[in-house]
Coordinates of C-alpha atoms in Angstrom, one line a residue:
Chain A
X25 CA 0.0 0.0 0.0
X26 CA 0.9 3.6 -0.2
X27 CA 0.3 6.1 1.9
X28 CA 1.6 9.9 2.1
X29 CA 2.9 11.3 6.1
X30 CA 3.1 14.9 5.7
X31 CA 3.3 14.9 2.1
X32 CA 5.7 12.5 1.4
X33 CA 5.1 9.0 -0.1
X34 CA 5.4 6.0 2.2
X35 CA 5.1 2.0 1.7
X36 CA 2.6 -0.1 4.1
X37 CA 2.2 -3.4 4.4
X38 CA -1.3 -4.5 5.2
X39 CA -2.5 -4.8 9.0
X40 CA -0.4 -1.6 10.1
X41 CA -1.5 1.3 12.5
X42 CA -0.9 4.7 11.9
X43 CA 1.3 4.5 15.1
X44 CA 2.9 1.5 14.1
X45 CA 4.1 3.2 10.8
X46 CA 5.1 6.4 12.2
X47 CA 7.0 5.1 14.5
X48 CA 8.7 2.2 12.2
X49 CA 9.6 5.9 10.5
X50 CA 11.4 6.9 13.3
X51 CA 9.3 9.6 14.6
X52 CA 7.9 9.3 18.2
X53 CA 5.8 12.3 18.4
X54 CA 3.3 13.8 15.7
X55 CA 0.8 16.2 17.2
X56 CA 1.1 19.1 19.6
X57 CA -1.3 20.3 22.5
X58 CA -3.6 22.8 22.1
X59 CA -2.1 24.5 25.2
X60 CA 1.7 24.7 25.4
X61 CA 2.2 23.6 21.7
X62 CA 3.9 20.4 23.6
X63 CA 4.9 17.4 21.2
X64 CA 3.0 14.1 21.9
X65 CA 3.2 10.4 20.2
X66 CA 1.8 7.0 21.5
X67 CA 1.6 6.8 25.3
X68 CA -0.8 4.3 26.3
X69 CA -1.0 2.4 22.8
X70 CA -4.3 1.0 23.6
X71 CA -7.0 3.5 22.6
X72 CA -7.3 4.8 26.3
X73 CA -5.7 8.0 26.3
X74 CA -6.1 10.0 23.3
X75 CA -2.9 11.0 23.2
X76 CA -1.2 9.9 19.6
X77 CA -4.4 11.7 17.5
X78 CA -3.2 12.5 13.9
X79 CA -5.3 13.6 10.7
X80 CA -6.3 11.4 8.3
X81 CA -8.0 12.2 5.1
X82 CA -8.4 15.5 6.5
X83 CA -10.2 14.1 9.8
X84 CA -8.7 15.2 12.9
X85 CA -8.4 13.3 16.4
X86 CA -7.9 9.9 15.1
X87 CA -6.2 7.9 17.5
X88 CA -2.8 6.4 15.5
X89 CA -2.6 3.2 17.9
X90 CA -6.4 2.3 16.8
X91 CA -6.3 3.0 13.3
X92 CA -5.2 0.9 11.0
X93 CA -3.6 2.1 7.4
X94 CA -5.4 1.9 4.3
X95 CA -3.7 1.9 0.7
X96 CA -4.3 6.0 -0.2
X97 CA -4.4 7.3 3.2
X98 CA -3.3 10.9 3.4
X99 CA -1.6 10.9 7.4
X100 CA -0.3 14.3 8.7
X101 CA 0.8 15.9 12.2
X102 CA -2.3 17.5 13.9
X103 CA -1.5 20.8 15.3
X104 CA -3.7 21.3 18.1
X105 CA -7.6 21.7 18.4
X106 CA -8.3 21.2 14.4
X107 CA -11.3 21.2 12.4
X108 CA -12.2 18.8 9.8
X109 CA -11.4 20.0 6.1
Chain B
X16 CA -26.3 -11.7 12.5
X17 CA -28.4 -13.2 14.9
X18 CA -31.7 -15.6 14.0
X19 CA -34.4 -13.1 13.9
X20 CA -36.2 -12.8 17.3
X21 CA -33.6 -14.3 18.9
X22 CA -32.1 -12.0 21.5
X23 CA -28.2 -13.0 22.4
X24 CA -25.7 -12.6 24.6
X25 CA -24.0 -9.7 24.3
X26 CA -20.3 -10.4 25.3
X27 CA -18.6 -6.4 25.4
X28 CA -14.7 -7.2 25.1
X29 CA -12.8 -9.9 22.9
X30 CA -10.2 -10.5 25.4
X31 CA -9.6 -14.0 28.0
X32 CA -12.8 -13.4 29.6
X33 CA -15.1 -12.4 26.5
X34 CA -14.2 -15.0 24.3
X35 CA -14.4 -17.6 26.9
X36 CA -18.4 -16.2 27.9
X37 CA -19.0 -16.5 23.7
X38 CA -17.9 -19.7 23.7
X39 CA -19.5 -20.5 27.0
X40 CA -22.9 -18.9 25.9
X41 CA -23.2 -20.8 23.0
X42 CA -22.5 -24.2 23.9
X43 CA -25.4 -23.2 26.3
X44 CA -27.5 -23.1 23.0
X45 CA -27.5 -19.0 23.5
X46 CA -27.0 -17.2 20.6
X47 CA -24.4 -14.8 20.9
X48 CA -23.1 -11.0 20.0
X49 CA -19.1 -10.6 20.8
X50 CA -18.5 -6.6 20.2
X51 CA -14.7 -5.7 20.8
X52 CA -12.6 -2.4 19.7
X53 CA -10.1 -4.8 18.1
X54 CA -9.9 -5.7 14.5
X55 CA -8.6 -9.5 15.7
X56 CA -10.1 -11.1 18.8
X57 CA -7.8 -11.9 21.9
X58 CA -7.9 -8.2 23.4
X59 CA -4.5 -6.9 24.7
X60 CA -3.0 -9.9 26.6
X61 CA -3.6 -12.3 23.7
X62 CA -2.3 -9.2 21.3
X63 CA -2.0 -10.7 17.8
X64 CA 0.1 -9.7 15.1
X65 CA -1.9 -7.4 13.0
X66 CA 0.4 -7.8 9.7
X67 CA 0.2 -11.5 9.8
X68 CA -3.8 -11.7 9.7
X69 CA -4.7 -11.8 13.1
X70 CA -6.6 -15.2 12.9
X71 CA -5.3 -16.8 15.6
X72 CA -8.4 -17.4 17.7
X73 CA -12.3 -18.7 16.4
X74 CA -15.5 -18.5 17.7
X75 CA -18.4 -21.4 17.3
X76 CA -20.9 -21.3 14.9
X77 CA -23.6 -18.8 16.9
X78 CA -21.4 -16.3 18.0
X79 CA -21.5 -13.6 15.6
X80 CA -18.1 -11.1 16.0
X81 CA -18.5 -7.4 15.6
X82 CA -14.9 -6.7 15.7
X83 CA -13.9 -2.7 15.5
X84 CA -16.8 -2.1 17.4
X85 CA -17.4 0.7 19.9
X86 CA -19.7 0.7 22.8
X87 CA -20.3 4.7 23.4
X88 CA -23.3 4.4 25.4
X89 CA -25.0 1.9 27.3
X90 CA -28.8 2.5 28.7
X91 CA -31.2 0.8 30.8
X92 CA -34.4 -0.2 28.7
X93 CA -37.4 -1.9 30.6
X94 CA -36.4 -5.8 30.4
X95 CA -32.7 -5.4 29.8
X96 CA -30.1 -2.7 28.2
X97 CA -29.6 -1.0 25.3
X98 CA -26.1 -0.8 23.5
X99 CA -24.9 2.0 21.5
X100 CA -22.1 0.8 19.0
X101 CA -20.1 2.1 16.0
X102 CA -18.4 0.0 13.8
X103 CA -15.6 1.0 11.5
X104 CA -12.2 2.1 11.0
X105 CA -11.2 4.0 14.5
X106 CA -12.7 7.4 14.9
X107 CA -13.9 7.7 11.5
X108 CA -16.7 9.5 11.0
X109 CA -18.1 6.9 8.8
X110 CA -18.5 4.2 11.0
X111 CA -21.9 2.3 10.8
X112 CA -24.2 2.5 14.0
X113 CA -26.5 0.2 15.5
X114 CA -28.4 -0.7 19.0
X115 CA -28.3 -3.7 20.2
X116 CA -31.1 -4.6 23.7
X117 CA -30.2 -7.6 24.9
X118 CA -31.5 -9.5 28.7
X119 CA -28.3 -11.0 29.7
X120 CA -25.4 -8.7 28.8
X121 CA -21.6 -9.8 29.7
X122 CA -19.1 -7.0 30.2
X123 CA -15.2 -8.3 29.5
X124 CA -14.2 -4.4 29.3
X125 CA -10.4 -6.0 30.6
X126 CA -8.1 -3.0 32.4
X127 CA -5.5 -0.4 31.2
X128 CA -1.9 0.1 32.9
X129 CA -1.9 2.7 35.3
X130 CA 0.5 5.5 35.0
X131 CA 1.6 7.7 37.7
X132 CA 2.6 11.3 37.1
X133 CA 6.4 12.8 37.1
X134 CA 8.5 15.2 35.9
X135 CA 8.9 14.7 32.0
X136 CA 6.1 11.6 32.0
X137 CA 4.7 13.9 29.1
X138 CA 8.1 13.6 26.7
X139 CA 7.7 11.8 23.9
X140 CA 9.7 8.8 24.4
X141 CA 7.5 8.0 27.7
X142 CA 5.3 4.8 26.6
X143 CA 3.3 2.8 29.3
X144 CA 4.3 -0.7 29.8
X145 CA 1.1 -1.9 27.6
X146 CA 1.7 0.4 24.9
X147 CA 5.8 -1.4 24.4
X148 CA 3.7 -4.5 24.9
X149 CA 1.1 -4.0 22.1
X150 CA 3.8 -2.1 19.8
X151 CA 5.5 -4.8 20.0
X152 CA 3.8 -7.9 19.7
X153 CA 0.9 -5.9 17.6
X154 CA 3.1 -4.1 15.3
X155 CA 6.7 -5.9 15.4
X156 CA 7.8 -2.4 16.7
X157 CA 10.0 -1.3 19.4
X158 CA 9.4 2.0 21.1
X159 CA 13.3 2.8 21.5
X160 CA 16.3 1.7 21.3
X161 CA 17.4 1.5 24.7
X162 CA 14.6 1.2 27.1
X163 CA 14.2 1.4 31.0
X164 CA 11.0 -0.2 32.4
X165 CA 9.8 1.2 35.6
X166 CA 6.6 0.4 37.6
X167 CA 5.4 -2.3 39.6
X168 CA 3.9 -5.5 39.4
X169 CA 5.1 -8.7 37.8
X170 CA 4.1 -7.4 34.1
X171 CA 7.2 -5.8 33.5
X172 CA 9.0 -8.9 33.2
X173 CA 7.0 -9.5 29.5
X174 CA 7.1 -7.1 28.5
X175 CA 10.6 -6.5 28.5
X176 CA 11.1 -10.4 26.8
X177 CA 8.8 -8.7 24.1
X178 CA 11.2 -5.3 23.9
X179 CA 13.8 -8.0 23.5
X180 CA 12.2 -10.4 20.9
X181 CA 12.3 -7.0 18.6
X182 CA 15.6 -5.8 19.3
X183 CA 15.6 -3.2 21.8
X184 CA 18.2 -3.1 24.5
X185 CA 16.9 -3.0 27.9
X186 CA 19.0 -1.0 30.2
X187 CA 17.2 -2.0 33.4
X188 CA 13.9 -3.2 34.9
X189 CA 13.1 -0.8 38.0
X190 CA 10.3 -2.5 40.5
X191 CA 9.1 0.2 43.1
X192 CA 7.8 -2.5 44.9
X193 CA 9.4 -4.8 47.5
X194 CA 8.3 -7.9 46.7
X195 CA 10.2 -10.4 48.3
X196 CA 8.9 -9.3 51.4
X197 CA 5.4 -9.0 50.0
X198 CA 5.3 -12.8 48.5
X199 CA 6.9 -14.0 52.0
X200 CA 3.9 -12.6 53.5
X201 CA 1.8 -14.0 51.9
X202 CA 2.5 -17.6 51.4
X203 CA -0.5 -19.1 50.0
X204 CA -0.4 -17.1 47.4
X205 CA 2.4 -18.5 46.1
X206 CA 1.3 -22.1 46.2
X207 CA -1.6 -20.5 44.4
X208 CA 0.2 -19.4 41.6
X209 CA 2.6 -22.2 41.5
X210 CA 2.1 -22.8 38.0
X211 CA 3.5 -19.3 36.8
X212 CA 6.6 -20.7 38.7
X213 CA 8.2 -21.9 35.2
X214 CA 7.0 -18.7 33.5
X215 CA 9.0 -16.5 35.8
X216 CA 11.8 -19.0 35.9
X217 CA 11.5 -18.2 32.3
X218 CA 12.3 -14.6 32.6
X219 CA 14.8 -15.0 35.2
X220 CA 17.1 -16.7 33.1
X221 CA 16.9 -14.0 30.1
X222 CA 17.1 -11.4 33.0
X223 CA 20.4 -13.1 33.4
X224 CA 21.5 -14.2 30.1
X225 CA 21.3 -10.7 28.8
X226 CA 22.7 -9.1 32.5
X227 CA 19.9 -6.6 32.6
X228 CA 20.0 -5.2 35.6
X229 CA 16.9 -5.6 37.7
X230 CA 16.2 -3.2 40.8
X231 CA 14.2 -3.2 43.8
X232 CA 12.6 -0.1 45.5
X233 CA 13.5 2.7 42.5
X234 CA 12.2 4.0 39.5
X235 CA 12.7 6.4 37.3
X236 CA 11.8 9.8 38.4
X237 CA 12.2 12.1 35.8
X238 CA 13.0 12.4 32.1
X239 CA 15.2 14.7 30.3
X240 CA 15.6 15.6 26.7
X241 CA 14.5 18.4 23.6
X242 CA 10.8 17.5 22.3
X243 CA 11.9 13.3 23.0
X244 CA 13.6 11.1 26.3
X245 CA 17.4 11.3 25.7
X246 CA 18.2 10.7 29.2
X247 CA 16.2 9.9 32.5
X248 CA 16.8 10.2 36.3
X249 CA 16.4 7.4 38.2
X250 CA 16.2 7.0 42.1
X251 CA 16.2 5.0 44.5
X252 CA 12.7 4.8 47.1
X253 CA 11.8 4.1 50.6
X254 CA 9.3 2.0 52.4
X255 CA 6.7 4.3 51.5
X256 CA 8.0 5.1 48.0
X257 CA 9.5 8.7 48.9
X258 CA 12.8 9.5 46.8
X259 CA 15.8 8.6 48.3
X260 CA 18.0 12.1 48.8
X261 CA 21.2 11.7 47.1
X262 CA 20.7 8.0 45.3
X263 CA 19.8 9.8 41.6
X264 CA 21.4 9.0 38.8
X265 CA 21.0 9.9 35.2
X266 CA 21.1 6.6 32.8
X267 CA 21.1 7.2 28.9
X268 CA 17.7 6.2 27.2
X269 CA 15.3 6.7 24.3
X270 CA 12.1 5.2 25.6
X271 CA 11.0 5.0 29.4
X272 CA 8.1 2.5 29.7
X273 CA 5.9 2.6 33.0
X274 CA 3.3 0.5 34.9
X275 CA 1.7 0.9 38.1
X276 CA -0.4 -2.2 38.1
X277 CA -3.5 -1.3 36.3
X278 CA -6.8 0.2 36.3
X279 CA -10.3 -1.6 35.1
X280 CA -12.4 -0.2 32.2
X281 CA -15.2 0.7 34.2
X282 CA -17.8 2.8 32.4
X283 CA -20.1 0.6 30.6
X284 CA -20.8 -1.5 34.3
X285 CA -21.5 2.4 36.0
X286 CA -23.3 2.9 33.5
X287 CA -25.3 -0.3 34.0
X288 CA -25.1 0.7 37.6
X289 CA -23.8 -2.1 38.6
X290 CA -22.3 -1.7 42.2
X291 CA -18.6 -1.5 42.8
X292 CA -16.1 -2.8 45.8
X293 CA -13.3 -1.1 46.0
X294 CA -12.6 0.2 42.6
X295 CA -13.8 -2.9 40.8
X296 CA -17.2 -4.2 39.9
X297 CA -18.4 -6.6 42.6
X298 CA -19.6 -9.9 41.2
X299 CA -21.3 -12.9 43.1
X300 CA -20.2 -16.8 42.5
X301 CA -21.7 -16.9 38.7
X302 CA -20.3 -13.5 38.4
X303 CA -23.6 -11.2 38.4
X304 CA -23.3 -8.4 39.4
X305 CA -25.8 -6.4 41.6
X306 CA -27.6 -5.6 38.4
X307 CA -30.5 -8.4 37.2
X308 CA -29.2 -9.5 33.6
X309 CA -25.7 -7.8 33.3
X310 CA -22.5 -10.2 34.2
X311 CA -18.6 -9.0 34.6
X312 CA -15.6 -11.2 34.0
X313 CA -12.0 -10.4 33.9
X314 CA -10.2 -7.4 34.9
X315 CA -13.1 -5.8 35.4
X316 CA -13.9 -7.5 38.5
X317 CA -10.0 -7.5 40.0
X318 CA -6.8 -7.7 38.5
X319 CA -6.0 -11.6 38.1
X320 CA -4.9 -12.4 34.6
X321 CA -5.9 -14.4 31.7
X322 CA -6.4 -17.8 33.0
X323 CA -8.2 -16.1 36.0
X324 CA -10.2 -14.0 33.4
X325 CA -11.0 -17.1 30.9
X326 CA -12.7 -18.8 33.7
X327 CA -14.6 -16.0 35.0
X328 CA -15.6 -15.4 31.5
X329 CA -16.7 -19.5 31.1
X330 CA -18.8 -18.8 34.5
X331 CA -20.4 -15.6 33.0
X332 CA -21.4 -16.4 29.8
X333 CA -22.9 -19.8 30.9
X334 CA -25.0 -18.2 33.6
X335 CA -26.1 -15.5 31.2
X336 CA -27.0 -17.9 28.5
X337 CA -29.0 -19.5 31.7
X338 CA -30.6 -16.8 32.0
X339 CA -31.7 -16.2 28.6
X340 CA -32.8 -19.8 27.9
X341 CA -34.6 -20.4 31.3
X342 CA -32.6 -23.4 31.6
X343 CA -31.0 -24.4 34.5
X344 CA -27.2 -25.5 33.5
X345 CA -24.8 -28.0 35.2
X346 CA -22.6 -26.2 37.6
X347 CA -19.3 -25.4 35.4
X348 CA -17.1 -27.3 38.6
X349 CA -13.7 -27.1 36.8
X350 CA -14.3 -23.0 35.9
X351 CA -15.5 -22.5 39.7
X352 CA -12.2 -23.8 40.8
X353 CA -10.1 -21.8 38.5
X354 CA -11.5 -18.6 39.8
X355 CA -11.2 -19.9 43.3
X356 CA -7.9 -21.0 42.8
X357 CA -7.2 -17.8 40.7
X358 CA -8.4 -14.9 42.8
X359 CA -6.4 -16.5 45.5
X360 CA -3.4 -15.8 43.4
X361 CA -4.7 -12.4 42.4
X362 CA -5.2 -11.5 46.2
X363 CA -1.6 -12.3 47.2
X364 CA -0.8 -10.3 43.9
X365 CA -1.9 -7.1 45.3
X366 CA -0.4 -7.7 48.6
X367 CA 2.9 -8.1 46.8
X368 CA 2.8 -5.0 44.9
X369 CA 0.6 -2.5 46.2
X370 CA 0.9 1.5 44.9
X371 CA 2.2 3.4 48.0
X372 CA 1.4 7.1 48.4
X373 CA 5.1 8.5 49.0
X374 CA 4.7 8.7 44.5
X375 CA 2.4 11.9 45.4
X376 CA 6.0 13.8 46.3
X377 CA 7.1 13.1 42.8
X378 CA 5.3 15.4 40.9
X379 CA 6.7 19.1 41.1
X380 CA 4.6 22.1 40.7
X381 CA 4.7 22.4 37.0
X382 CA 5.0 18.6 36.2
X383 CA 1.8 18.6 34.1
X384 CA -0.8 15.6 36.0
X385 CA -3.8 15.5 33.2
X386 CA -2.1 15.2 29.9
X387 CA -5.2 16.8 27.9
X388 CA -6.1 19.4 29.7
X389 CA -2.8 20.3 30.2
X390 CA -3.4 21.4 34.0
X391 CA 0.2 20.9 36.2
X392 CA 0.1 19.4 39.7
X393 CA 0.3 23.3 41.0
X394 CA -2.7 24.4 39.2
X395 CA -4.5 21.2 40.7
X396 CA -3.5 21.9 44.3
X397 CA -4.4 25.4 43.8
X398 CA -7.5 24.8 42.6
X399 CA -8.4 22.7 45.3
X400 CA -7.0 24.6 48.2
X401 CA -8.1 28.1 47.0
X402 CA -11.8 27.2 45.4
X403 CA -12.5 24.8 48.2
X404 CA -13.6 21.8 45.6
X405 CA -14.8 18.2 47.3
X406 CA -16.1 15.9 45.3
X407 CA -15.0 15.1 41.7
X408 CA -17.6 17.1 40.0
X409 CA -16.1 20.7 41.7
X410 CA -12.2 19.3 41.1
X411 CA -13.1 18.6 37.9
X412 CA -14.6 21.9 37.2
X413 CA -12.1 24.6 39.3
X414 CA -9.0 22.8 37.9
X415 CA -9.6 21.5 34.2
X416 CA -8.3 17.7 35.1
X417 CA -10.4 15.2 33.7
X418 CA -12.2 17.0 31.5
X419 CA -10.5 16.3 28.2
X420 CA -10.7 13.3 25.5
X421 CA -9.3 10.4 27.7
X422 CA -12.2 11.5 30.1
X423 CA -9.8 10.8 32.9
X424 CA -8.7 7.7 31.8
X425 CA -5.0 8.7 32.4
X426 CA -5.1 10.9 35.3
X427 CA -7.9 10.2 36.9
X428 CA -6.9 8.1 39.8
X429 CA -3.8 10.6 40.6
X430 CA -5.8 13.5 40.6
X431 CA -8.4 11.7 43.2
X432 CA -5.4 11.1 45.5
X433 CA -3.8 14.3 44.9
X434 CA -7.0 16.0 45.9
X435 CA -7.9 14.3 48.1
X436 CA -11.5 12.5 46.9
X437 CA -13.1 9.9 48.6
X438 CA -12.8 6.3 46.8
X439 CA -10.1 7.6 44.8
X440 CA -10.4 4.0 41.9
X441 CA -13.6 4.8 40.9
X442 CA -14.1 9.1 41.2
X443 CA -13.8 9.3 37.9
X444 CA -15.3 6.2 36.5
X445 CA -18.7 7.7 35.3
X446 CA -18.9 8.4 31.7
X447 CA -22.3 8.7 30.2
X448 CA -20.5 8.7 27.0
X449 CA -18.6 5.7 27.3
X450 CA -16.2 6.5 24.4
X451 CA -16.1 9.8 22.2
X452 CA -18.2 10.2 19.2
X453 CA -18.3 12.9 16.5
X454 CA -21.2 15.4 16.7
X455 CA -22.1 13.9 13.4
X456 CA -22.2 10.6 14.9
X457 CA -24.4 11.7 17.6
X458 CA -26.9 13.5 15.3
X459 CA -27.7 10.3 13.1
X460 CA -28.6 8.4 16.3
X461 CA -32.1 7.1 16.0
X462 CA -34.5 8.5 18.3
X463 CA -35.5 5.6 20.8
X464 CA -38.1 3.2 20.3
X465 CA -39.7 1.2 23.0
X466 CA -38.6 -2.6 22.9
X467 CA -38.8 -5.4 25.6
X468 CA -35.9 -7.9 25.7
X469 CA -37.5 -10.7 27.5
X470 CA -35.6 -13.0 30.0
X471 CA -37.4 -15.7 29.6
X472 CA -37.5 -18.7 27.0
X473 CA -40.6 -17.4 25.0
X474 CA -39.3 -15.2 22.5
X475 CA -40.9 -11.8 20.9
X476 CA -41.4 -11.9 16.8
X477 CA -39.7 -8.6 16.5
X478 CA -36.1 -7.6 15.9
X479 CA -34.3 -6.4 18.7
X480 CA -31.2 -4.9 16.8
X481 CA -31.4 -2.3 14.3
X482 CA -28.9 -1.4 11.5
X483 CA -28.9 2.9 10.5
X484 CA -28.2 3.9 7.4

């Protein structure tokens, strides 16, 4: 499958999360707080604690531990509180 | 799909004990409704590998599995409950909904590690011990390189032979806990759990073979890095789990994984209203609970494990099905002692490793305590001690904590104890909303129509489930 993380094109194989992926990429954190601008990644890695929400397809507040990858997803950071687009 | 008119057993959870109440249920002659998060059934101890098909684990003919399936609401209806679920891909907004009523409903919600706050616990870099598990075994993926595993409890031991398995180094295994003394106190316990003897024997020899160190009575205290863990503190603790003055050190590492024992998915059995005993659903000898029609097995009812949880689910699921049918069932002998056996084991477990208050020094005043609200351990104790709040409602309210996605999840038991609220487990376990749902979501829900799930044998014509558009 391919898949694009901030704009740039990534292979998937079948069965991976979002979290998964990222963090096969090497990158631990991919959203910041709406407060303090902090940088957050996969804490509890079980759906519990909403902390590793990313936007897919332009839907923000998916949980990256939960969801798994599907051939065409567009994946990007999510910068605090966002709207869908 | 159940048989028309038929109204199931609804199993919530596809762990040890959920699976075990489907399979239970149906050999019963019940026919059966497993709903579980996952996309592959075996719930987070069984964890399968997602890129290899996840197939590992069947159901009998009669149990139909609604896998990625979220429970967000649960409601009393006259005869039984009502279940709110979405199915789909995680927090999309295109996830199908449907109700389910059912008379004899089986919660196997499991439990979530509990995390305790420190300085840096936010860092990215800072996993729980179930999140390194899941990564892992799920995924194939190691959260770092070089890892230190702090907590308590005997948990940490797999999951550092699963950090291993995908090549990360782990730099030590930090136990808070004293449990030498614990076990030694609590003998029958032991002989209780004798068969996990080989197990740990298991992971006392990798302990050794790769010399990780493993330490008593410390922990990692604090984390240091720029925008991920480079580096963490760790310390060594007293009786009562206060820092030792002059024992930190600072040990290189890029992941810090942590576990406090763990904390039971409570909000579909308070929503039930099913009553509680100290922070866990209470649960009789077929594992009712105080509400007519609505079981608990597993974590839910105590933290025990999977065999523990398997056999609580056997007893559930059979008595529910019992109910449903009308029928009286042979008394499942070998389950009854398993869970005897099994919470006998679980008891000594908690005397072993219990969570000891001195953590509350840990936090400073700007170590943040509820990760999404942001609010720091100052703004907590101001709020309490300034705006007077008792009771979680007011804490919530003054200070912020609790109030964001994870719904208290995370924090919710340290803020309790930090502020001081009565029954600190459970403060924060009611959640009409069991699990967030879009506002779009929510405004396609179908407005409620009256329907009776009977107990009984005799069965109603109509459809009890309902698929939306």
């Amino acid at each position: 499958m391919r898949v694009r993380i901030d704009g740039v094109a990534v292979l998937a194989e079948p069965g991976r999360t979002v979290a998964g992926l990222l963090l096969a990429q090497g990158r631990n954190a991919w959203r910041t707080t709406r407060e303090g601008g902090r940088p957050r990644g996969v804490f509890c890695g079980i759906g519990v604690c909403y902390d590793c929400l990313v936007v897919v397809n332009g839907v923000p507040d998916v949980r990256a531990c939960q969801r798994l990858v599907c051939d065409g997803d567009d994946i990007r950071t999510q910068h605090g509180a966002e709207l869908p687009s | 799909m159940s048989p028309a008119g038929a109204h199931p057993v609804v199993v919530v959870g596809g762990g040890p004990a959920g699976m075990a109440a489907a399979r239970a249920a149906a050999a019963a002659g019940a026919a059966v409704l497993l709903v579980d998060s996952g996309a592959a059934l075996g719930g987070q101890y069984h964890r399968q590998n997602s890129l290899h098909g996840g197939r590992e684990f069947t159901l009998p003919a009669g149990v139909e599995h609604l896998a990625e399936s979220q429970v967000w609401a649960l409601e009393p209806v006259p005869g039984g409950h009502r279940l709110h679920i979405r199915t789909g891909p995680a927090d999309s907004p295109e996830r199908a909904g449907r109700t389910v009523d059912t008379a004899a409903l089986v919660l196997a919600t499991g439990a979530y590690d509990r995390a305790l706050p420190f300085p840096g616990w936010d860092l990215p870099g800072v996993f729980t011990a179930g999140a390194a598990q899941a990564l892992a075994k799920g995924q194939g993926v190691a959260v770092g390189e070089r890892v230190v595993l702090a907590g308590t409890g005997p948990f940490l031991l797999p999951v550092a032979e699963s950090l291993i398995a995908v090549g990360s180094r782990v730099a030590a295994i930090l136990e808070a806990g004293d449990p030498v003394t614990g076990w030694l106190a609590a003998p029958g316990g032991v002989v209780a759990g004798r068969r996990r003897l080989a197990e740990l024997a298991r992971y006392t020899a990798l302990l050794a073979r790769r010399r990780i160190p493993y330490h008593h009575r410390s922990t990692v205290i604090e984390t240091h890095g720029t925008g991920r863990v480079e580096a963490v503190t760790v310390a060594r603790l007293d009786a009562r789990w206060r820092v030792l003055p002059g024992s930190e050190r600072r040990v290189a590492a890029d992941a810090v994984c942590v576990g406090f024992g763990f904390t039971p998915q409570l909000e579909l059995a308070v929503a039930a209203r099913c009553a509680l005993a100290g922070g866990f659903v209470a649960v009789d000898i077929a594992q009712a609970t105080s509400v007519p029609g609505v079981y608990a097995a597993g974590e839910l009812t105590g933290i025990g494990g999977a065999e523990l949880a398997a056999a609580e689910g056997e007893l559930a699921g059979a008595a529910a099905a019992a109910r449903l049918l009308g029928a009286r069932l042979p008394a499942p002998v070998r389950a009854l002692r398993r869970v005897r056996e099994g919470r006998r084991f679980a008891a000594a477990l908690e005397r072993a490793y219990p969570v000891r208050d001195g953590w509350r020094t840990w936090p400073r005043d700007d170590t943040v305590v509820c990760r999404c609200e942001e609010v720091t351990c100052g703004e907590l104790r101001r709020a309490v001690a300034e705006r007077d709040a008792v009771g979680v409602r007011s804490v919530k309210l003054v200070s912020r904590a609790g109030l964001g996605l994870c719904q208290g999840r995370v924090c919710g038991r340290a803020v309790a104890e930090l502020a001081g609220l009565d029954d600190p487990g459970a403060a924060f376990a009611r959640r009409p909303i069991a699990a967030p749902v879009r506002l779009g979501e929510l405004a396609e829900a179908p407005p409620d129509e009256p329907a009776e799930p009977s107990p009984g044998p005799q069965q109603h014509p109509t459809r009890l489930e309902r698929e939306q558009p």
